[in-house]
């Protein structure tokens, strides 16, 4: 009898949990856009989880961010007086809301358009990808992805490029010659076309990849 009651209790709890899980996918997302307008943007930092981030050059000299958010998953976007633009993901969920399927891919994508002359760019995410196309940053670019690939094309940096990936590949091409960069590379459980260390160069390239491959090329204009 006790075993039967225990089994019934377990089934009741499981049914309640499944019901809660079924509700977790019922979020309503709304597409939104942030634009900096006439305010000057000197640097951009995006720190999110479970989001794909794509970065391109802005066509009108402003910073634009296209994204989707719900009442449970939303963003804090702030532009400081010094021109530092930050974007972070915030949640308003119960523990049961984290069980079940993720929001559709279209709602987990952030598209960032940054103006030319940007000083610094920092992108950090998890379980998705980071992509950058045809962009030049005056000082430093920092990319960090845990659980996804990082890819960039025609990326120019004035001082440094720092790329970190776990359980994902790092691929791309950097504007500049081999002699322009010093290199520090750490690769675990993957192949790399870069040496562990190379001295010289006015700019620095630091790459750290765990359980993924590294393939970075240098392109001279």
Tab-separated table of C-alpha atoms in Angstrom:
chain	number	residue	atom	x	y	z
A	1	UNK	CA	0.000	0.000	0.000
A	2	UNK	CA	2.808	2.364	0.871
A	3	UNK	CA	4.494	1.628	-2.445
A	4	UNK	CA	1.263	2.406	-4.296
A	5	UNK	CA	0.845	5.720	-2.452
A	6	UNK	CA	4.464	6.620	-3.160
A	7	UNK	CA	3.982	5.843	-6.834
A	8	UNK	CA	0.819	7.947	-6.979
A	9	UNK	CA	2.598	10.831	-5.267
A	10	UNK	CA	5.462	10.619	-7.720
A	11	UNK	CA	3.047	10.599	-10.660
A	12	UNK	CA	1.221	13.630	-9.260
A	13	UNK	CA	4.475	15.551	-8.867
A	14	UNK	CA	5.573	14.559	-12.364
A	15	UNK	CA	2.267	15.712	-13.838
A	16	UNK	CA	2.556	19.050	-12.058
A	17	UNK	CA	6.113	19.456	-13.294
A	18	UNK	CA	5.135	18.642	-16.873
A	19	UNK	CA	2.302	21.143	-16.674
A	20	UNK	CA	4.740	23.795	-15.503
A	21	UNK	CA	7.134	22.894	-18.287
A	22	UNK	CA	4.368	23.215	-20.836
A	23	UNK	CA	3.741	26.774	-19.689
A	24	UNK	CA	7.413	27.699	-19.887
A	25	UNK	CA	7.297	27.895	-23.685
A	26	UNK	CA	4.341	30.291	-23.723
A	27	UNK	CA	6.378	33.504	-23.600
A	28	UNK	CA	5.346	36.259	-25.975
A	29	UNK	CA	8.304	38.040	-27.555
A	30	UNK	CA	8.294	41.473	-29.155
A	31	UNK	CA	10.825	42.685	-31.700
A	32	UNK	CA	12.532	45.911	-30.662
A	33	UNK	CA	15.294	48.259	-31.830
A	34	UNK	CA	17.631	50.532	-29.915
A	35	UNK	CA	19.240	53.460	-31.715
A	36	UNK	CA	21.754	55.864	-30.231
A	37	UNK	CA	20.505	58.817	-32.294
A	38	UNK	CA	22.672	61.892	-31.964
A	39	UNK	CA	24.424	60.561	-28.840
A	40	UNK	CA	28.063	59.594	-29.343
A	41	UNK	CA	28.985	55.918	-28.836
A	42	UNK	CA	32.662	55.251	-28.104
A	43	UNK	CA	32.544	51.617	-26.968
A	44	UNK	CA	30.084	48.716	-26.891
A	45	UNK	CA	29.842	45.811	-24.432
A	46	UNK	CA	27.258	43.014	-24.755
A	47	UNK	CA	27.037	40.379	-22.001
A	48	UNK	CA	24.253	37.821	-22.549
A	49	UNK	CA	23.485	34.099	-22.329
A	50	UNK	CA	21.934	31.759	-24.896
A	51	UNK	CA	21.965	34.473	-27.553
A	52	UNK	CA	23.415	34.617	-31.058
A	53	UNK	CA	25.214	37.912	-31.655
A	54	UNK	CA	25.952	39.317	-35.103
A	55	UNK	CA	27.961	42.525	-35.536
A	56	UNK	CA	28.181	44.700	-38.642
A	57	UNK	CA	29.277	48.239	-39.481
A	58	UNK	CA	26.591	50.906	-39.181
A	59	UNK	CA	25.532	52.675	-42.360
A	60	UNK	CA	24.458	55.935	-40.721
A	61	UNK	CA	27.058	56.551	-38.011
A	62	UNK	CA	24.725	55.524	-35.193
A	63	UNK	CA	24.657	52.415	-33.018
A	64	UNK	CA	21.667	50.144	-33.569
A	65	UNK	CA	20.638	46.972	-31.732
A	66	UNK	CA	17.856	44.736	-33.037
A	67	UNK	CA	16.551	42.198	-30.518
A	68	UNK	CA	13.447	40.548	-29.062
A	69	UNK	CA	12.314	40.440	-25.470
A	70	UNK	CA	9.443	39.224	-23.312
A	71	UNK	CA	8.209	39.958	-19.811
A	72	UNK	CA	10.424	37.143	-18.558
A	73	UNK	CA	13.525	37.719	-20.695
A	74	UNK	CA	14.530	41.301	-21.337
A	75	UNK	CA	17.570	43.558	-21.657
A	76	UNK	CA	19.144	46.438	-19.835
A	77	UNK	CA	20.603	48.839	-22.421
A	78	UNK	CA	22.470	51.878	-21.125
A	79	UNK	CA	24.569	54.601	-22.685
A	80	UNK	CA	26.925	56.303	-20.226
A	81	UNK	CA	28.053	59.908	-20.431
A	82	UNK	CA	31.451	58.787	-21.718
A	83	UNK	CA	29.805	57.017	-24.659
A	84	UNK	CA	30.065	53.462	-23.294
A	85	UNK	CA	27.056	51.461	-24.507
A	86	UNK	CA	26.233	48.306	-22.515
A	87	UNK	CA	23.644	45.584	-23.026
A	88	UNK	CA	22.939	42.808	-20.515
A	89	UNK	CA	20.287	40.105	-20.381
A	90	UNK	CA	17.959	40.022	-17.390
A	91	UNK	CA	15.317	37.458	-16.450
A	92	UNK	CA	12.209	37.355	-14.305
A	93	UNK	CA	11.595	33.620	-14.039
A	94	UNK	CA	10.672	30.922	-11.556
A	95	UNK	CA	12.838	27.800	-11.485
A	96	UNK	CA	10.208	25.887	-13.473
A	97	UNK	CA	10.533	28.393	-16.319
A	98	UNK	CA	14.063	27.170	-16.982
A	99	UNK	CA	12.833	23.635	-17.744
A	100	UNK	CA	11.704	22.813	-21.269
A	101	UNK	CA	12.376	24.247	-24.686
A	102	UNK	CA	14.221	27.470	-25.389
A	103	UNK	CA	12.550	30.389	-27.170
A	104	UNK	CA	12.618	30.131	-30.971
A	105	UNK	CA	15.929	31.001	-32.635
A	106	UNK	CA	14.547	34.250	-34.064
A	107	UNK	CA	13.993	35.527	-30.524
A	108	UNK	CA	17.492	34.538	-29.386
A	109	UNK	CA	19.315	36.672	-31.939
A	110	UNK	CA	20.906	40.083	-31.417
A	111	UNK	CA	22.076	42.164	-34.375
A	112	UNK	CA	24.447	45.007	-33.523
A	113	UNK	CA	25.422	47.750	-35.977
A	114	UNK	CA	28.256	49.936	-34.693
A	115	UNK	CA	29.588	53.245	-36.044
A	116	UNK	CA	33.033	53.655	-37.534
A	117	UNK	CA	35.687	54.916	-35.156
A	118	UNK	CA	34.472	52.733	-32.275
A	119	UNK	CA	37.161	52.516	-29.596
A	120	UNK	CA	36.445	49.121	-28.014
A	121	UNK	CA	34.088	46.188	-28.594
A	122	UNK	CA	33.326	43.376	-26.137
A	123	UNK	CA	30.916	40.513	-26.861
A	124	UNK	CA	30.206	37.660	-24.441
A	125	UNK	CA	27.577	34.932	-24.839
A	126	UNK	CA	26.871	31.231	-24.247
A	127	UNK	CA	25.445	28.303	-26.223
A	128	UNK	CA	25.208	30.303	-29.454
A	129	UNK	CA	27.539	31.941	-31.969
A	130	UNK	CA	29.315	35.269	-32.422
A	131	UNK	CA	29.774	36.644	-35.925
A	132	UNK	CA	31.468	39.850	-37.099
A	133	UNK	CA	31.640	41.126	-40.669
A	134	UNK	CA	33.721	43.965	-42.169
A	135	UNK	CA	34.461	45.980	-39.051
A	136	UNK	CA	37.424	48.030	-37.800
A	137	UNK	CA	37.847	49.022	-34.138
A	138	UNK	CA	40.420	51.567	-33.007
A	139	UNK	CA	41.673	49.786	-29.898
A	140	UNK	CA	40.540	46.394	-28.625
A	141	UNK	CA	38.093	43.652	-29.571
A	142	UNK	CA	37.219	40.966	-26.995
A	143	UNK	CA	35.085	37.958	-27.944
A	144	UNK	CA	34.056	35.217	-25.504
A	145	UNK	CA	31.714	32.314	-26.248
A	146	UNK	CA	31.038	29.234	-24.124
A	147	UNK	CA	29.252	26.575	-26.148
A	148	UNK	CA	29.376	27.996	-29.659
A	149	UNK	CA	31.526	29.107	-32.569
A	150	UNK	CA	33.189	32.474	-33.118
A	151	UNK	CA	33.663	33.670	-36.703
A	152	UNK	CA	34.849	36.989	-38.113
A	153	UNK	CA	35.617	38.380	-41.557
A	154	UNK	CA	37.710	41.432	-42.425
A	155	UNK	CA	38.098	42.397	-38.774
A	156	UNK	CA	40.515	45.223	-38.089
A	157	UNK	CA	41.891	46.179	-34.668
A	158	UNK	CA	44.120	49.058	-33.652
A	159	UNK	CA	45.751	47.380	-30.659
A	160	UNK	CA	44.462	43.952	-29.676
A	161	UNK	CA	42.153	41.042	-30.472
A	162	UNK	CA	41.320	38.622	-27.643
A	163	UNK	CA	39.213	35.567	-28.536
A	164	UNK	CA	38.045	32.805	-26.186
A	165	UNK	CA	35.851	29.829	-27.065
A	166	UNK	CA	34.854	26.650	-25.229
A	167	UNK	CA	33.177	23.773	-27.061
A	168	UNK	CA	33.290	25.703	-30.300
A	169	UNK	CA	35.573	26.703	-33.170
A	170	UNK	CA	37.353	30.002	-33.796
A	171	UNK	CA	37.662	30.947	-37.465
A	172	UNK	CA	38.215	34.188	-39.320
A	173	UNK	CA	40.565	36.648	-40.937
A	174	UNK	CA	42.196	39.721	-39.473
A	175	UNK	CA	43.225	42.837	-41.377
A	176	UNK	CA	46.991	43.172	-41.232
A	177	UNK	CA	50.136	41.208	-41.912
A	178	UNK	CA	51.721	38.420	-39.922
A	179	UNK	CA	54.471	40.760	-38.735
A	180	UNK	CA	51.940	43.273	-37.384
A	181	UNK	CA	50.875	40.964	-34.537
A	182	UNK	CA	52.385	39.266	-31.553
A	183	UNK	CA	50.576	35.968	-30.920
A	184	UNK	CA	49.636	34.025	-27.814
A	185	UNK	CA	47.606	30.895	-28.490
A	186	UNK	CA	46.341	28.108	-26.221
A	187	UNK	CA	44.493	25.202	-27.810
A	188	UNK	CA	43.091	22.122	-26.030
A	189	UNK	CA	41.370	19.170	-27.710
A	190	UNK	CA	41.507	20.755	-31.147
A	191	UNK	CA	43.714	21.781	-34.054
A	192	UNK	CA	45.257	25.227	-34.546
A	193	UNK	CA	47.074	26.978	-37.370
A	194	UNK	CA	48.673	29.453	-34.950
A	195	UNK	CA	51.867	29.021	-32.932
A	196	UNK	CA	51.698	28.990	-29.151
A	197	UNK	CA	53.734	32.181	-29.065
A	198	UNK	CA	55.144	34.697	-31.499
A	199	UNK	CA	56.946	37.857	-30.451
A	200	UNK	CA	57.034	41.176	-32.253
A	201	UNK	CA	54.299	43.267	-33.789
A	202	UNK	CA	52.631	46.436	-32.587
A	203	UNK	CA	49.302	44.635	-32.132
A	204	UNK	CA	48.455	41.552	-30.080
A	205	UNK	CA	46.373	38.483	-30.901
A	206	UNK	CA	45.397	36.292	-27.955
A	207	UNK	CA	43.441	33.118	-28.645
A	208	UNK	CA	42.176	30.492	-26.196
A	209	UNK	CA	40.143	27.540	-27.436
A	210	UNK	CA	39.055	24.478	-25.451
A	211	UNK	CA	37.483	21.586	-27.388
A	212	UNK	CA	37.463	23.290	-30.767
A	213	UNK	CA	39.632	24.220	-33.735
A	214	UNK	CA	41.418	27.498	-34.496
A	215	UNK	CA	41.887	28.818	-38.021
A	216	UNK	CA	42.794	32.522	-38.248
A	217	UNK	CA	44.254	34.128	-41.363
A	218	UNK	CA	45.941	37.502	-41.872
A	219	UNK	CA	44.883	39.700	-44.796
A	220	UNK	CA	46.793	42.697	-46.094
A	221	UNK	CA	44.825	45.348	-47.957
